Short mmCIF file of C-alpha atoms in Angstrom, two decimals:
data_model
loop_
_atom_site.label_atom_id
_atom_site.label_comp_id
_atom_site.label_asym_id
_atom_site.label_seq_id
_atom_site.Cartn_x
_atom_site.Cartn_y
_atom_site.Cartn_z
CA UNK A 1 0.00 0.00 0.00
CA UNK A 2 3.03 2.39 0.52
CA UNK A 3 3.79 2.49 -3.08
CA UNK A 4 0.38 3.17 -4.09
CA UNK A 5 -0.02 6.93 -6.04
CA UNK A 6 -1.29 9.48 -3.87
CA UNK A 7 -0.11 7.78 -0.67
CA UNK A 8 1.49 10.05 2.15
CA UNK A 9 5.17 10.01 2.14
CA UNK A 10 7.03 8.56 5.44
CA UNK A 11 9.83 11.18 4.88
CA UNK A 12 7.16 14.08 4.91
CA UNK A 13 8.57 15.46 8.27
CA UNK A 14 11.91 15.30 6.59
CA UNK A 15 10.64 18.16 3.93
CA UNK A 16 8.99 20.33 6.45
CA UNK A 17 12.44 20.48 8.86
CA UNK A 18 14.30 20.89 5.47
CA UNK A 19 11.64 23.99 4.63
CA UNK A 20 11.90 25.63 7.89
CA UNK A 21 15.71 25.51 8.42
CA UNK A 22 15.73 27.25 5.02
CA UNK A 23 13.63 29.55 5.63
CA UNK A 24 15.33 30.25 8.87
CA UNK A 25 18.85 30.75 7.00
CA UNK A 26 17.46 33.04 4.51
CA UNK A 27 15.62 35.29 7.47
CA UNK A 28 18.59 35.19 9.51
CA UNK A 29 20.53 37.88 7.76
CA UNK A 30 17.27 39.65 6.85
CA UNK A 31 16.72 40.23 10.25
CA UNK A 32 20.09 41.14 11.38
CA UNK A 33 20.20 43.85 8.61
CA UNK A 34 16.41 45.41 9.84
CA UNK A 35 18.00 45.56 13.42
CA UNK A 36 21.43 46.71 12.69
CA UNK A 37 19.58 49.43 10.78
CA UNK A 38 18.13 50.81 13.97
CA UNK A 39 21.11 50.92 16.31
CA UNK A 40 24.33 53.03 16.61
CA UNK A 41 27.77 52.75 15.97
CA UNK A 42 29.21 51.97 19.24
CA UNK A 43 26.32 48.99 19.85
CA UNK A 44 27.14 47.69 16.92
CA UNK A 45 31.24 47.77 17.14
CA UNK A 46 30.57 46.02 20.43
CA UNK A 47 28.15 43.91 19.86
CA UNK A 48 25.83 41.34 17.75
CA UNK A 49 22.62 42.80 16.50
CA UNK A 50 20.66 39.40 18.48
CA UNK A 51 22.31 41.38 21.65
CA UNK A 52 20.77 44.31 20.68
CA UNK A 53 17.67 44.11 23.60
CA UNK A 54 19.95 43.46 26.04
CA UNK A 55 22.14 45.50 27.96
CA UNK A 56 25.56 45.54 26.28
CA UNK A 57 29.20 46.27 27.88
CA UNK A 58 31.57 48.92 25.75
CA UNK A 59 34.72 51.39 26.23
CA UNK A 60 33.63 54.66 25.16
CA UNK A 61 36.11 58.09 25.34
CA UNK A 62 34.25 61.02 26.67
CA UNK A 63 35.30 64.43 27.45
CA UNK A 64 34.33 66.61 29.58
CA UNK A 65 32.69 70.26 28.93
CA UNK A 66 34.95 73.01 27.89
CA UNK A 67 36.35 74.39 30.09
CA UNK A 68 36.71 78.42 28.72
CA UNK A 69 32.98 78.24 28.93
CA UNK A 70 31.71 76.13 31.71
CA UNK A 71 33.99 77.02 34.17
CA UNK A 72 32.62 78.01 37.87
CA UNK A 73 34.95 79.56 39.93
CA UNK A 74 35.23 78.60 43.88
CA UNK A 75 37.72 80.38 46.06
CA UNK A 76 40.79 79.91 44.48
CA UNK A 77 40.08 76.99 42.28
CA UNK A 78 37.58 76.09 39.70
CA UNK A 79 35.02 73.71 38.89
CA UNK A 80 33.47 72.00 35.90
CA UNK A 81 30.63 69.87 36.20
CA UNK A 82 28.07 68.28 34.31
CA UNK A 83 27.44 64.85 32.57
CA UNK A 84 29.98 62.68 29.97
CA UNK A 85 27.13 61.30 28.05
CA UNK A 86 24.86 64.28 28.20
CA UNK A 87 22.06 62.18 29.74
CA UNK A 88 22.09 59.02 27.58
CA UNK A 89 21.22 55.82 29.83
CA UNK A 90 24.88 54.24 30.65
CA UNK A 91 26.32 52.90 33.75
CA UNK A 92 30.36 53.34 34.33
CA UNK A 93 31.29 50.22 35.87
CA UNK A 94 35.50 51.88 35.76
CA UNK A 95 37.53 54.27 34.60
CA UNK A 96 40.88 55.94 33.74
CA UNK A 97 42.13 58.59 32.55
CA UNK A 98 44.72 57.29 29.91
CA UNK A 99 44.21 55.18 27.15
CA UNK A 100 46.79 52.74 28.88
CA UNK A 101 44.46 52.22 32.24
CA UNK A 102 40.86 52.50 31.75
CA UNK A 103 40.37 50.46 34.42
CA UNK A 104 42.13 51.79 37.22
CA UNK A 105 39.35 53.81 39.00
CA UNK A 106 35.58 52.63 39.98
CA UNK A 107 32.51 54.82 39.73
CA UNK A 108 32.86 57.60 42.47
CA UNK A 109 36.46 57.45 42.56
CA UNK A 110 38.21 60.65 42.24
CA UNK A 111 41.46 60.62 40.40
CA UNK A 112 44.51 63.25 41.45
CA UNK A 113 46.26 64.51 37.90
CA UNK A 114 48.80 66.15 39.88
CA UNK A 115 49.08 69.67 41.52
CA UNK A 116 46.32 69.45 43.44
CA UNK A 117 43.91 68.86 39.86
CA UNK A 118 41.01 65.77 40.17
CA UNK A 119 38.40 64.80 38.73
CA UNK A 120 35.40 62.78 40.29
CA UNK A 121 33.12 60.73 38.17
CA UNK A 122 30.19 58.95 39.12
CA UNK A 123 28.16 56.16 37.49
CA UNK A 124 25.71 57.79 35.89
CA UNK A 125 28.70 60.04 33.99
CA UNK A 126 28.28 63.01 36.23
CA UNK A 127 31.56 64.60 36.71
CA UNK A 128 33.33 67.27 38.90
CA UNK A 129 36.71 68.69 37.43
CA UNK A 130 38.67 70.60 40.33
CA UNK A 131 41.97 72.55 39.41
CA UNK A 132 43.37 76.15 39.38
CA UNK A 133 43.04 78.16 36.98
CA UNK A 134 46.07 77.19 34.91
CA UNK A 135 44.78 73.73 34.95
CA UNK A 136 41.11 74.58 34.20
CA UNK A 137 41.27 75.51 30.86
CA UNK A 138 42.11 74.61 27.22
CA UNK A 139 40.30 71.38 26.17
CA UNK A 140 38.25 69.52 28.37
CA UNK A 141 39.33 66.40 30.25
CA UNK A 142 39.41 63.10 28.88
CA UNK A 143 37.98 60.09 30.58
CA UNK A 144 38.06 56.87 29.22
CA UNK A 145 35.04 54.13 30.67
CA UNK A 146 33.67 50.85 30.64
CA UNK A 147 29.96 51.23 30.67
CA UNK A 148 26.81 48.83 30.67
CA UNK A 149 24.54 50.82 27.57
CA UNK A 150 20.79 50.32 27.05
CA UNK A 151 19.55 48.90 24.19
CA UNK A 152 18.96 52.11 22.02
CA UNK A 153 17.24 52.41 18.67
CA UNK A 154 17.28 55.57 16.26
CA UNK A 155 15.86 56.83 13.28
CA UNK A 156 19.10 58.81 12.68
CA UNK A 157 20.27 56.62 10.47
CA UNK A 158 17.37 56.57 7.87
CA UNK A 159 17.16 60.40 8.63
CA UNK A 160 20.77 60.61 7.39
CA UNK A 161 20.45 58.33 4.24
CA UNK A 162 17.13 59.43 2.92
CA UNK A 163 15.67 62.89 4.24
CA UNK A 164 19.55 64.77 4.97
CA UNK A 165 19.68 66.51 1.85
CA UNK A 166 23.16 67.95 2.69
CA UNK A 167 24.35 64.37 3.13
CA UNK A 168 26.71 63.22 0.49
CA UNK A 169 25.57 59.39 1.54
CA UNK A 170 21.91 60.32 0.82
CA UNK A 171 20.06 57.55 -0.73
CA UNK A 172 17.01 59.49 -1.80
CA UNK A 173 17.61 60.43 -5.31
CA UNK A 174 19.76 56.87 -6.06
CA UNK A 175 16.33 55.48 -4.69
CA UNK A 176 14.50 56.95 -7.14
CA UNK A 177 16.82 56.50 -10.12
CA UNK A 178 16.20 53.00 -9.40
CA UNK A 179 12.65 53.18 -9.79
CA UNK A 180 13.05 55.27 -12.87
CA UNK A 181 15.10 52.09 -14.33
CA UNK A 182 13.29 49.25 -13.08
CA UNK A 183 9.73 49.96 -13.45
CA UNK A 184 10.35 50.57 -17.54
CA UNK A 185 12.38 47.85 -17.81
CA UNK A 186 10.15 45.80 -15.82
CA UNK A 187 7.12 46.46 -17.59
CA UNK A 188 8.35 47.19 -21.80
CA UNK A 189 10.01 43.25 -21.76
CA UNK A 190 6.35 41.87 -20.04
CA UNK A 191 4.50 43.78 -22.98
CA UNK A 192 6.54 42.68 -26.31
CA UNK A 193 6.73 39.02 -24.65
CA UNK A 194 3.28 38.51 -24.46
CA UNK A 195 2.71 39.44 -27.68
CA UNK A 196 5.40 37.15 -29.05
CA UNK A 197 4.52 34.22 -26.54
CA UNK A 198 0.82 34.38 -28.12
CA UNK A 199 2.30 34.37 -31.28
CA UNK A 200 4.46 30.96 -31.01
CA UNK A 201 1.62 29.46 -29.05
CA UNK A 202 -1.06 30.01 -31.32
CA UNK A 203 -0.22 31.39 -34.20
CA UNK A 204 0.62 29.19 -37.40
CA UNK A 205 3.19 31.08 -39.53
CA UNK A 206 6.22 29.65 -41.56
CA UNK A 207 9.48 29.17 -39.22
CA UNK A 208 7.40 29.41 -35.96
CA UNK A 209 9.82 26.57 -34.51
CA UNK A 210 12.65 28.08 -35.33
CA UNK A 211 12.39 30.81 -33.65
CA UNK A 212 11.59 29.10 -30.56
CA UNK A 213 14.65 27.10 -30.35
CA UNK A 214 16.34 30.78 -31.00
CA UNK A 215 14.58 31.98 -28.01
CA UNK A 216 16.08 28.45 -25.93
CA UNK A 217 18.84 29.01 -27.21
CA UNK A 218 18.96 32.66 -26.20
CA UNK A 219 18.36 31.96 -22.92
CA UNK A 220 22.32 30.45 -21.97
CA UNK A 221 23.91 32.99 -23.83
CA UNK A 222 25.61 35.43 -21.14
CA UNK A 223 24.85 39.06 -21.21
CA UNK A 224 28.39 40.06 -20.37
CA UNK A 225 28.79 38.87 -24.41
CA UNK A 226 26.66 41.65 -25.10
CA UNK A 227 27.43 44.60 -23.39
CA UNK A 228 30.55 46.05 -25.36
CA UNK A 229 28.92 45.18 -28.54
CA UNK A 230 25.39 46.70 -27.66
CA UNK A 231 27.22 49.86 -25.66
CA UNK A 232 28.89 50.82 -29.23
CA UNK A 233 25.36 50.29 -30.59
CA UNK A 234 23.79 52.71 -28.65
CA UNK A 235 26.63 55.22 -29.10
CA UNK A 236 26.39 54.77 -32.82
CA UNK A 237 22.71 55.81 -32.86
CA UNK A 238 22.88 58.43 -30.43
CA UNK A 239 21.54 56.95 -27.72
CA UNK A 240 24.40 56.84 -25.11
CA UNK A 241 24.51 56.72 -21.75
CA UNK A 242 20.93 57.23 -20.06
CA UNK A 243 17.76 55.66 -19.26
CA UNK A 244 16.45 54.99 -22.46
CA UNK A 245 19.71 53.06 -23.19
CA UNK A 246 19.56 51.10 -20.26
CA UNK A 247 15.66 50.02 -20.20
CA UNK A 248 16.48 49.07 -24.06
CA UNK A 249 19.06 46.73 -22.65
CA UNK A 250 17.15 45.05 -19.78
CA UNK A 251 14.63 44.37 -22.10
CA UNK A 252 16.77 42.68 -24.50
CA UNK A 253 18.49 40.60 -21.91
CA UNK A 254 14.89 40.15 -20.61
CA UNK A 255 12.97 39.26 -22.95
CA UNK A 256 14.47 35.29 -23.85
CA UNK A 257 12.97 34.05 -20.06
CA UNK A 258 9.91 35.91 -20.77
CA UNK A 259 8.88 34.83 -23.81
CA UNK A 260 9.99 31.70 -23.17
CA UNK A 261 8.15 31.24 -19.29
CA UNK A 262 4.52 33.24 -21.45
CA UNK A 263 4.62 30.76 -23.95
CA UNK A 264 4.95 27.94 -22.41
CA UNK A 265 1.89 28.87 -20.12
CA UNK A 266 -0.17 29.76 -23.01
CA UNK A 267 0.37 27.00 -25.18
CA UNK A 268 -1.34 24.80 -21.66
CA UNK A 269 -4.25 27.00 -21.80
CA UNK A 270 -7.72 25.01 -23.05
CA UNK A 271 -7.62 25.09 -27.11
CA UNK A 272 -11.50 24.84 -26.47
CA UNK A 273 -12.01 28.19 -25.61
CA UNK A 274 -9.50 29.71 -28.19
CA UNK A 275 -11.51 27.87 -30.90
CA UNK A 276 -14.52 28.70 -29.48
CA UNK A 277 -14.01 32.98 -29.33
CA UNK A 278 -12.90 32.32 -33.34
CA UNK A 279 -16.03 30.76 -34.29
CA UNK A 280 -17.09 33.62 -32.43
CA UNK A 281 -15.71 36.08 -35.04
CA UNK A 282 -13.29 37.09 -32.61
CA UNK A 283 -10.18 38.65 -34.11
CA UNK A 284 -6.36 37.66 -32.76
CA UNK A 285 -5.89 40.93 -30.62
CA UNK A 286 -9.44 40.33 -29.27
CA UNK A 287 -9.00 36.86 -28.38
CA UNK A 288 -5.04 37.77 -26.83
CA UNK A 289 -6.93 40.92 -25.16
CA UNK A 290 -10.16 39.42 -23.69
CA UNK A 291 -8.76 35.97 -22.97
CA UNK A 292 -5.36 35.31 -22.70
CA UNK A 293 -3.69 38.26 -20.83
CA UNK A 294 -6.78 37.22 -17.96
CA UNK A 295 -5.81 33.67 -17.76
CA UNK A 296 -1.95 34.19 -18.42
CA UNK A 297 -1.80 36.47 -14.99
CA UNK A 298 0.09 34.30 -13.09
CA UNK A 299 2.66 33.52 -15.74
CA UNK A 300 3.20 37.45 -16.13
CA UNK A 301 3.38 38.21 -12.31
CA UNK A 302 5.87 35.48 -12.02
CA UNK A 303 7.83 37.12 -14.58
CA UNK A 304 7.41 40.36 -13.40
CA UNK A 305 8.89 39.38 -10.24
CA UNK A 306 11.83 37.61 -11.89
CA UNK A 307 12.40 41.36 -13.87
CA UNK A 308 11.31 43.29 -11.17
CA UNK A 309 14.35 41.68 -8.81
CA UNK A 310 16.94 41.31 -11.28
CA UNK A 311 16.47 44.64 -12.54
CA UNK A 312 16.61 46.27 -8.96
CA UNK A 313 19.55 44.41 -7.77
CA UNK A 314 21.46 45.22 -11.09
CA UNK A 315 25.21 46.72 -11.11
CA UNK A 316 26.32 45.57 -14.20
CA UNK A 317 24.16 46.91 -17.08
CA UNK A 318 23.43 50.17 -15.05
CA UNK A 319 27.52 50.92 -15.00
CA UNK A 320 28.35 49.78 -18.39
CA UNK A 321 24.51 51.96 -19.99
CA UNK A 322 23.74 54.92 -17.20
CA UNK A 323 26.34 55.49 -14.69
CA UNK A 324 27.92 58.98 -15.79
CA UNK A 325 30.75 60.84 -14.35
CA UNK A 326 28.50 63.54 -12.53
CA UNK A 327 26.49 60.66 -10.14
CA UNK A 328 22.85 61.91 -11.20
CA UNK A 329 22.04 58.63 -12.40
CA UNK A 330 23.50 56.83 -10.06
CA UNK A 331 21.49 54.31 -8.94
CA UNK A 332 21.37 52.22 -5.33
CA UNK A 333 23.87 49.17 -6.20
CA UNK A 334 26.32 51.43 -6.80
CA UNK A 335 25.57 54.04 -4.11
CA UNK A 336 26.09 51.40 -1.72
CA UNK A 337 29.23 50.08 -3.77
CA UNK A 338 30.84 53.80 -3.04
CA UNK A 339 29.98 53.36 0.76
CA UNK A 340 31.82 50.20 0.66
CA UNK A 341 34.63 52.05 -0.69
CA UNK A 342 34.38 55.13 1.31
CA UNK A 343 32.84 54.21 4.72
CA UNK A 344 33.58 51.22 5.41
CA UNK A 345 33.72 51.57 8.89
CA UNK A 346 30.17 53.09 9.74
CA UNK A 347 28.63 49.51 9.46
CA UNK A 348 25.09 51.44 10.67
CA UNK A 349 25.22 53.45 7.66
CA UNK A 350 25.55 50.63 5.51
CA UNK A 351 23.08 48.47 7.07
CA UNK A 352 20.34 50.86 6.44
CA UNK A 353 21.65 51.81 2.96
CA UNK A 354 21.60 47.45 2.14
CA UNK A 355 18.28 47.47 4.37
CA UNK A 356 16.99 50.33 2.34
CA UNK A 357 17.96 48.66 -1.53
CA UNK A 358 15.57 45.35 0.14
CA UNK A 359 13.17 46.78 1.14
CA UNK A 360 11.49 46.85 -2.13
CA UNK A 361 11.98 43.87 -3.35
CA UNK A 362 10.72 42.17 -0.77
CA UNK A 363 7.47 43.98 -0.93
CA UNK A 364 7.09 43.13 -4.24
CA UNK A 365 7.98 39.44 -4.15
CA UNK A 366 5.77 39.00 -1.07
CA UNK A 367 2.95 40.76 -2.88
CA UNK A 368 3.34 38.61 -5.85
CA UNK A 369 4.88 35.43 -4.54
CA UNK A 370 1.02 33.29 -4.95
CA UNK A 371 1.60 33.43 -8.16
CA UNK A 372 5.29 32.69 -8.83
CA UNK A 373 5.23 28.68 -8.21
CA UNK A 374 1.61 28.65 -10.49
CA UNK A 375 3.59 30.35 -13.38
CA UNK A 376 7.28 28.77 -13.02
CA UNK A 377 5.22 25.44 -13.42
CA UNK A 378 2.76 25.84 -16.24
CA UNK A 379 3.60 24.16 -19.22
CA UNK A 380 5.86 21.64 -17.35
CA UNK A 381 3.35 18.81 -17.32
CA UNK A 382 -0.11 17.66 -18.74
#
C-alpha cells in the first residue's frame, strides 16, 4: 500500500524540517540587517545585532565640557561639572584617565592629575573637574570608561540616508533612479513578450519553430557577451549613456525568459475556448486581449517578479549603460558600492543603505509570490 499513487510520504517530516531551516537561514541575515539598521555605531562595534535588547558592555572616550565656557569659579580653584554622556542611559562600571588604564578607578572614585587637579566621576557620567586656573582651561578632560549601555534604537540613520539633503551618503535620489530604471524595464520586456509568446503558441506562420529554439537558445547565452557590442550600438545611434539606453538593454536581456516562461503557459491553456471565441468572429488581438492576458496572470506576475528583482539588484548593465561621471544617475547598487569604498567603517550606515535597496523587493515578491510557483510550473506537465 506504501507504493500506491497518492499515498502520504514517510519522509514528509523530513521536507517540512528541510523547509523551515531554510527559511530560517534566509531570514537570519534579513533580520540582522532590519535591526542593525536601527542601532548606533558603538552597539554595533561592540556587539551582535541578536544582543541588541539586552544590555551591552563597551569602552567609550568622553570628554568633559569646555572648560573656557563652563567654568565656575570657587575660592581659588575652579570647577566644571556636568554629565559625559549628556544624559544618555549608561552605567560606568571603571575608569581611567589614559588610554593605557581605563580600568584603574571605579565609579565615584576621584582621580589626582597632579598639583592638586582631580576629577570625580560617578556612574551615571556626572563629573566634577577641580583645578586652578592654569589647569582649568584649554580642552576639556578626557575620561576613558567601561559602561553597561541600554539597548537604544534611532531613526538617525534613515534620517541621514534618505531625508539629509546635505548628506553626500543620501540615498534618496539613487532610490529613485532606481525606480526610474526598473519599473520601464520591468514592464516594456512583459509587454513585447506577451505578444510574441501568443504568437508561437497560437499562431501558425512559416518558421514558428525556429524561432523558438532561437529563443532556448537565447536563454544560456551570457549578457556580459553583449554589453561592449550593444554599448557601441547605442553610441552609434545616439543613444548613449541614459535611461532609455539602459531600459532598451534590460529588455533585450529580458525578454528570452519571458517569452519563453509566457509561452509555455499559453500553449497549456484550453484550445476549447481559443476555438470557441474564433467561431465567435473574434479577431487575434481580441481573443489575446479578452482571454489570454486574464488567464496568463500568473505567468506574467511570475515574470514580473523575476524582472522586477533582477532589474533592482542590477550593477552591471546600469555601470556599463547609465552610470555617468557627474552621479545623477546613479542608482542604489552602486551608491552602496561607493559606501563600501568610502565608509567602510560606519557599518550602521551601511546596514540601512543594504536594508533600504531590500526593502522593495521584498514587498514586491511578497505581494506577488502566490503566483510565482503557479507560473514557473505551467507548461511543465499535462
Amino acid at each position: 500500500m506504501q507504493s500506491i499513487a497518492g499515498s502520504k510520504s514517510s519522509l514528509t517530516w523530513a521536507v517540512h524540517i528541510s523547509v523551515v531551516i531554510m527559511v530560517v537561514l534566509w531570514l537570519i541575515p534579513t533580520v540582522g540587517l532590519f535591526v542593525s539598521s536601527f542601532r548606533t555605531a558603538d552597539q554595533i562595534s561592540t556587539s551582535g545585532w541578536w544582543a541588541s535588547l539586552f544590555p551591552a558592555e563597551q569602552n567609550v572616550v568622553a570628554r568633559a565640557a569646555d572648560p573656557d565656557e563652563n567654568r565656575v569659579a570657587d575660592g581659588s580653584t575652579f570647577i566644571v561639572s556636568g554629565n559625559l554622556f549628556d544624559g544618555e542611559d549608561k552605567t560606568i562600571s571603571v575608569w581611567g584617565t589614559s588610554s593605557r588604564a581605563i580600568d584603574i578607578y571605579v565609579a565615584g572614585d576621584t582621580a589626582d592629575l597632579g598639583d592638586g587637579e582631580t576629577i570625580t566621576v560617578q556612574a551615571n557620567g556626572d563629573y566634577e573637574w577641580r583645578g586652578n586656573d592654569e589647569q582649568i582651561a584649554g580642552r576639556g578632560q578626557r575620561v576613558f570608561a567601561t559602561v553597561t549601555a541600554q539597548p537604544e534604537f534611532t531613526l538617525a540613520n534613515y534620517d541621514k540616508m534618505l531625508l539629509d539633503e546635505s548628506n553626500v551618503e543620501g540615498m534618496a535620489k539613487a532610490f529613485f533612479n532606481t525606480l526610474t530604471v526598473t519599473i520601464p524595464a520591468t514592464i516594456i520586456p512583459i509587454v513585447i513578450a506577451a505578444f510574441a509568446a501568443y504568437a508561437l503558441a497560437w499562431m501558425d506562420f512559416p518558421g514558428r519553430a525556429l524561432l523558438i529554439a532561437c529563443v532556448v537558445g537565447l536563454l544560456v547565452v551570457p549578457l556580459q557577451l553583449a554589453l561592449i557590442p550593444l554599448l557601441k550600438l547605442h553610441l552609434g545611434i545616439g543613444i548613449g549613456k541614459g535611461y532609455l539606453g539602459v531600459w532598451l538593454a534590460h529588455t533585450g536581456f529580458g525578454l528570452p525568459l519571458a517569452i519563453y516562461l509566457l509561452r509555455n503557459y499559453m500553449a497549456g491553456l484550453p484550445r476549447d475556448i481559443i476555438e470557441n471565441a474564433k467561431v465567435d468572429s473574434a479577431t487575434d488581438f481580441q481573443i489575446f486581449v479578452k482571454i489570454i492576458i486574464p488567464l496568463s496572470f500568473p505567468a506574467l506576475a511570475s515574470f514580473a517578479i523575476f524582472q522586477f528583482l533582477w532589474t533592482w539588484n542590477d550593477l552591471l548593465v546600469a555601470k556599463v549603460f547609465l552610470i555617468d561621471a557627474t552621479g545623477q544617475t546613479t542608482v542604489m547598487t552602486n551608491q552602496i558600492t561607493d559606501l563600501l569604498g568610502t565608509r567602510g567603517g560606519n557599518w550602521e550606515i551601511l546596514a540601512t543603505a543594504a536594508f533600504i535597496s531590500i526593502a522593495v523587493p521584498l514587498a514586491v515578491f511578497f505581494a506577488m509570490q502566490r503566483y510565482l510557483v503557479r507560473g514557473i510550473l505551467a507548461g511543465s506537465v499535462k
